[in-house]
Short mmCIF file of C-alpha atoms in Angstrom, two decimals:
data_model
loop_
_atom_site.label_atom_id
_atom_site.label_comp_id
_atom_site.label_asym_id
_atom_site.label_seq_id
_atom_site.Cartn_x
_atom_site.Cartn_y
_atom_site.Cartn_z
CA MET A 1 -91.40 -2.95 11.66
CA LYS A 2 -93.18 -1.70 8.56
CA CYS A 3 -91.28 -1.82 5.28
CA HIS A 4 -89.94 1.59 4.28
CA ASN A 5 -89.44 0.40 0.71
CA CYS A 6 -92.97 -0.60 -0.31
CA HIS A 7 -94.92 0.77 2.69
CA MET A 8 -97.22 -2.24 2.33
CA GLY A 9 -95.51 -5.11 4.09
CA THR A 10 -94.03 -5.95 7.46
CA VAL A 11 -90.37 -6.74 8.01
CA SER A 12 -89.48 -9.81 10.07
CA PRO A 13 -86.71 -12.43 10.18
CA VAL A 14 -86.96 -14.95 7.34
CA ALA A 15 -84.82 -18.03 6.74
CA GLY A 16 -85.15 -20.62 4.01
CA PRO A 17 -83.52 -22.29 1.03
CA GLY A 18 -83.05 -20.95 -2.48
CA ARG A 19 -81.80 -17.45 -1.67
CA THR A 20 -78.74 -15.82 -3.21
CA THR A 21 -77.02 -12.51 -2.58
CA ARG A 22 -74.25 -10.35 -3.98
CA TYR A 23 -71.29 -10.65 -1.62
CA LYS A 24 -67.90 -9.13 -2.40
CA SER A 25 -66.92 -10.34 -5.89
CA LEU A 26 -69.69 -12.91 -6.25
CA PRO A 27 -73.03 -11.67 -7.63
CA ASN A 28 -75.01 -14.76 -6.60
CA LEU A 29 -73.59 -16.36 -3.49
CA ALA A 30 -75.93 -18.98 -2.00
CA VAL A 31 -77.34 -17.84 1.34
CA PRO A 32 -77.42 -20.68 3.90
CA ALA A 33 -81.00 -21.82 4.52
CA ASP A 34 -80.70 -21.30 8.28
CA LEU A 35 -79.50 -17.67 8.04
CA ALA A 36 -82.36 -15.41 9.09
CA ILE A 37 -82.51 -12.02 7.37
CA MET A 38 -85.06 -9.30 8.07
CA THR A 39 -87.29 -9.44 4.98
CA CYS A 40 -90.45 -7.66 3.89
CA ASN A 41 -93.40 -10.05 3.44
CA HIS A 42 -94.71 -7.93 0.57
CA CYS A 43 -91.78 -6.72 -1.59
CA ALA A 44 -89.03 -9.07 -0.28
CA GLU A 45 -86.69 -6.14 0.41
CA GLU A 46 -84.08 -7.23 2.95
CA TRP A 47 -83.18 -4.93 5.84
CA MET A 48 -80.45 -4.96 8.45
CA ALA A 49 -79.26 -3.24 11.59
CA PRO A 50 -75.51 -3.10 12.23
CA ALA A 51 -75.73 -6.15 14.53
CA ASP A 52 -77.55 -8.09 11.79
CA ALA A 53 -74.94 -7.00 9.26
CA LYS A 54 -72.14 -8.40 11.43
CA ARG A 55 -73.95 -11.72 11.93
CA ILE A 56 -74.82 -12.01 8.21
CA ASP A 57 -71.24 -11.15 7.24
CA GLU A 58 -69.73 -13.78 9.52
CA VAL A 59 -71.88 -16.48 7.94
CA LEU A 60 -71.52 -15.29 4.34
CA ASP A 61 -67.76 -14.92 4.66
CA VAL A 62 -67.41 -18.65 5.39
CA VAL A 63 -69.58 -19.53 2.36
CA TYR A 64 -67.70 -17.01 0.21
CA ARG A 65 -64.29 -18.47 1.06
CA GLN A 66 -65.54 -21.99 0.31
CA GLU A 67 -66.91 -20.78 -3.01
CA LEU A 68 -63.67 -18.96 -3.90
CA ARG A 69 -61.70 -22.15 -3.34
CA ARG A 70 -64.22 -24.21 -5.29
CA ARG A 71 -64.00 -21.81 -8.23
CA ALA A 72 -60.20 -21.80 -8.01
CA LEU A 73 -60.08 -25.60 -8.18
CA GLU A 74 -62.04 -25.42 -11.45
CA VAL A 75 -59.34 -23.32 -13.12
CA LEU A 76 -56.09 -24.34 -11.42
CA PRO A 77 -53.30 -25.15 -13.88
CA GLY A 78 -51.76 -28.59 -14.07
CA PRO A 79 -48.48 -29.31 -12.24
CA HIS A 80 -46.26 -28.59 -15.27
CA GLU A 81 -47.82 -25.14 -15.83
CA ALA A 82 -48.07 -24.23 -12.15
CA ALA A 83 -44.46 -23.11 -11.70
CA ARG A 84 -44.64 -20.82 -14.76
CA ILE A 85 -47.90 -19.24 -13.56
CA GLU A 86 -46.55 -18.82 -10.03
CA ARG A 87 -43.50 -17.04 -11.44
CA ASP A 88 -45.48 -14.82 -13.83
CA LEU A 89 -48.07 -13.80 -11.23
CA GLY A 90 -45.47 -13.22 -8.52
CA LEU A 91 -46.77 -16.04 -6.31
CA SER A 92 -44.51 -17.94 -3.97
CA HIS A 93 -43.22 -21.32 -5.14
CA GLY A 94 -45.77 -24.06 -4.38
CA TYR A 95 -48.64 -21.60 -3.85
CA ILE A 96 -50.91 -23.30 -6.39
CA SER A 97 -50.28 -26.66 -4.78
CA ARG A 98 -51.27 -25.14 -1.43
CA ILE A 99 -54.61 -24.03 -2.92
CA ARG A 100 -55.18 -27.63 -3.99
CA LYS A 101 -54.53 -28.70 -0.39
CA GLY A 102 -56.99 -26.23 1.15
CA LYS A 103 -55.58 -22.70 1.07
CA VAL A 104 -58.22 -20.10 0.15
CA PRO A 105 -56.95 -17.84 -2.65
CA SER A 106 -57.88 -14.18 -3.02
CA ALA A 107 -60.67 -13.20 -5.40
CA ASP A 108 -58.26 -11.30 -7.66
CA LEU A 109 -56.05 -14.37 -8.01
CA VAL A 110 -59.04 -16.59 -8.82
CA ALA A 111 -60.16 -14.07 -11.44
CA LEU A 112 -56.68 -14.05 -13.01
CA LEU A 113 -56.47 -17.85 -12.97
CA ALA A 114 -59.90 -18.02 -14.60
CA LEU A 115 -58.80 -15.64 -17.38
CA ILE A 116 -55.60 -17.60 -18.01
CA TYR A 117 -57.57 -20.86 -18.01
CA LYS A 118 -59.99 -19.45 -20.58
CA ARG A 119 -57.33 -17.75 -22.72
CA PRO A 120 -53.95 -19.47 -22.24
CA GLY A 121 -52.39 -16.88 -24.58
CA LEU A 122 -52.77 -14.30 -21.81
CA LEU A 123 -49.84 -15.86 -19.97
CA ARG A 124 -47.54 -15.03 -22.88
CA GLU A 125 -48.94 -11.52 -22.89
CA ILE A 126 -48.23 -11.16 -19.17
CA GLU A 127 -44.68 -12.38 -19.77
CA ALA A 128 -44.24 -9.89 -22.60
CA PHE A 129 -45.51 -7.15 -20.30
CA TRP A 130 -42.97 -8.09 -17.63
CA GLU A 131 -40.28 -8.14 -20.35
CA GLY A 132 -41.09 -4.46 -20.89
CA LYS A 133 -42.77 -4.70 -24.27
CA ALA A 134 -45.22 -1.95 -25.15
CA VAL A 135 -48.81 -2.65 -24.18
CA LYS A 136 -51.62 -1.77 -26.54
CA ARG A 137 -55.13 -1.51 -25.20
CA VAL A 138 -57.59 -3.87 -26.87
CA GLN A 139 -60.49 -1.96 -28.44
CA PRO A 140 -64.01 -2.86 -27.36
CA LYS A 141 -65.30 -5.73 -29.50
CA SER A 142 -67.71 -3.55 -31.50
CA LYS A 143 -64.78 -1.43 -32.77
CA ARG A 144 -62.57 -4.42 -33.69
CA ARG A 145 -62.35 -6.34 -36.92
CA SER A 146 -63.37 -9.96 -36.56
CA GLY A 147 -60.40 -12.22 -35.81
CA ASP A 148 -58.50 -9.35 -34.15
CA ASP A 149 -58.97 -10.93 -30.77
CA GLU A 150 -55.81 -10.86 -28.71
CA ALA A 151 -53.65 -7.96 -29.89
CA VAL A 152 -52.65 -6.77 -26.43
CA VAL A 153 -48.84 -6.71 -26.34
CA GLU A 154 -46.70 -5.93 -29.33
CA GLY A 155 -44.52 -8.86 -30.26
CA ALA A 156 -46.23 -11.11 -27.73
CA ALA A 157 -47.45 -13.72 -30.20
CA MET B 1 -80.36 33.05 2.41
CA LYS B 2 -81.59 31.34 5.59
CA ALA B 3 -80.34 27.78 6.02
CA LYS B 4 -83.01 25.11 5.66
CA LYS B 5 -83.78 22.94 8.69
CA PRO B 6 -84.30 19.17 8.57
CA HIS B 7 -87.61 17.72 9.78
CA TRP B 8 -85.90 15.08 11.94
CA SER B 9 -83.56 16.09 14.72
CA LEU B 10 -79.98 15.34 13.73
CA GLU B 11 -79.20 14.77 17.39
CA ASP B 12 -81.82 12.00 17.54
CA ALA B 13 -80.54 10.50 14.30
CA LYS B 14 -76.97 10.47 15.59
CA ARG B 15 -78.00 8.99 18.93
CA LEU B 16 -79.96 6.19 17.28
CA ALA B 17 -77.09 5.42 14.89
CA ALA B 18 -74.55 5.37 17.71
CA GLU B 19 -76.78 2.97 19.65
CA GLY B 20 -76.98 0.66 16.63
CA ARG B 21 -80.71 1.40 16.32
CA LEU B 22 -80.33 2.02 12.61
CA PHE B 23 -81.92 0.08 9.78
CA LEU B 24 -80.84 0.09 6.18
CA SER B 25 -81.82 -1.86 3.12
CA LYS B 26 -79.48 -4.78 2.58
CA THR B 27 -80.97 -5.24 -0.89
CA LYS B 28 -80.05 -1.69 -1.96
CA ALA B 29 -76.73 -1.56 -0.10
CA GLN B 30 -75.32 -4.55 -1.95
CA ALA B 31 -75.21 -2.51 -5.17
CA PHE B 32 -72.73 -0.05 -3.65
CA PHE B 33 -70.90 -1.89 -0.86
CA PRO B 34 -68.94 -5.14 -0.99
CA ASP B 35 -70.61 -6.65 2.07
CA PRO B 36 -73.30 -5.89 4.68
CA TRP B 37 -70.84 -5.01 7.43
CA THR B 38 -69.07 -2.40 5.29
CA ALA B 39 -72.45 -0.90 4.38
CA ALA B 40 -73.64 -0.75 7.97
CA THR B 41 -70.44 0.74 9.37
CA LYS B 42 -70.29 3.28 6.53
CA ALA B 43 -73.91 4.24 7.23
CA GLN B 44 -73.13 4.70 10.92
CA ALA B 45 -70.05 6.79 10.09
CA VAL B 46 -71.99 8.97 7.64
CA ILE B 47 -74.68 9.70 10.22
CA ALA B 48 -72.09 10.38 12.95
CA ASP B 49 -70.47 13.04 10.74
CA LEU B 50 -73.69 14.56 9.37
CA THR B 51 -74.23 18.30 9.82
CA GLU B 52 -77.08 20.64 8.96
CA ARG B 53 -74.83 22.23 6.34
CA GLN B 54 -75.18 18.97 4.39
CA PHE B 55 -79.00 19.09 4.56
CA ALA B 56 -80.71 19.47 1.19
CA HIS B 57 -84.48 19.21 1.66
CA THR B 58 -87.35 17.27 3.23
CA LEU B 59 -89.48 14.96 1.11
CA GLN B 60 -93.12 14.57 2.09
CA GLN B 61 -93.61 11.06 0.76
CA THR B 62 -95.35 8.16 2.49
CA ASP B 63 -92.63 8.72 5.07
CA ILE B 64 -91.29 12.16 5.81
CA CYS B 65 -87.67 11.89 4.73
CA ASP B 66 -84.73 14.27 5.12
CA VAL B 67 -82.23 14.31 2.27
CA TYR B 68 -78.56 15.15 2.71
CA GLY B 69 -75.66 15.39 0.27
CA VAL B 70 -72.30 14.26 1.62
CA ARG B 71 -68.86 13.65 0.17
CA LEU B 72 -67.45 10.18 0.67
CA ASP B 73 -64.08 9.13 -0.71
CA GLY B 74 -64.10 12.09 -3.10
CA LYS B 75 -67.60 11.49 -4.48
CA GLY B 76 -70.98 12.99 -3.73
CA TRP B 77 -73.45 10.65 -2.01
CA TYR B 78 -77.21 10.86 -1.49
CA VAL B 79 -78.51 10.13 2.00
CA LYS B 80 -82.24 9.88 2.69
CA LEU B 81 -83.39 9.11 6.20
CA THR B 82 -86.46 8.95 8.34
CA ILE B 83 -87.15 8.06 11.96
CA ASP B 84 -89.69 5.41 12.90
CA ASP B 85 -88.62 4.43 16.43
CA LEU B 86 -85.40 3.43 14.68
CA LEU B 87 -83.31 5.52 12.31
CA VAL B 88 -84.14 4.21 8.83
CA ILE B 89 -81.63 4.92 6.07
CA VAL B 90 -83.97 4.79 3.10
CA SER B 91 -81.23 5.63 0.55
CA LEU B 92 -77.45 5.69 0.68
CA HIS B 93 -75.89 5.75 -2.76
CA PRO B 94 -73.66 7.83 -5.04
CA LEU B 95 -75.35 10.97 -6.36
CA GLU B 96 -76.76 10.71 -9.86
CA LYS B 97 -77.04 14.48 -10.28
CA PRO B 98 -75.89 17.56 -8.33
CA LEU B 99 -77.74 18.20 -5.07
CA LYS B 100 -78.21 21.61 -3.50
CA THR B 101 -77.47 21.63 0.23
CA ASN B 102 -77.14 24.38 2.84
CA ALA B 103 -73.37 24.32 2.19
CA GLY B 104 -73.77 24.60 -1.59
CA GLU B 105 -74.03 22.18 -4.46
CA VAL B 106 -72.69 18.65 -3.96
CA LYS B 107 -71.63 17.11 -7.26
CA PRO B 108 -71.65 13.38 -8.12
#
């Protein structure tokens, strides 16, 4: 089929290493080298029919889940913090330990765990929020004074 | 005012989409859909529900393309299609500006 993007190339199945794609929450998921995708030989635009989309999705979903778990393992809390985080995020007891043993967490949980890993103070802010303290929205960085970094919940410090 | 007519038969477009003989850009779809399967099924659903009231105009580009404005999940979307043995969805994305269709203006 001719490419309806560039009108110069021809579209045919292409497989190979070094490709990435946006898939669900991940902007650069590695595409398995053996996954053939209809690709233009001139502009590299990728095309799909519904049957291709299903096949591509089945393969990418496996890679995506592996990547989610790998990212989660990078930011999982230690055993002494795990119970507090499970409580504050409404997870069942032992959930974090189950991720360590192979459970695939959701993308939103991995994102939260990553934020808490990067800014441990967020956990106290979450607790203050659950305690019912007023929440103040943080201004975009350009509008903030320097050093005014984490003023999210009143009385949360 | 007389309603405008699309260049490509909507019946043919719908038949091709229902048969799975529909092609869309995976590269472009990934900007607006979480995964290829969601994009493809949404594209099929959009074509299945398309009416001439949603037709906006025909573009005489390298391909002759029909443009439609549809509402999806409360937002206006731009649909550009052509037929080349298969139904090719050249564009399927949220509207950037209002689009005049036979049914009236579709807003972003």
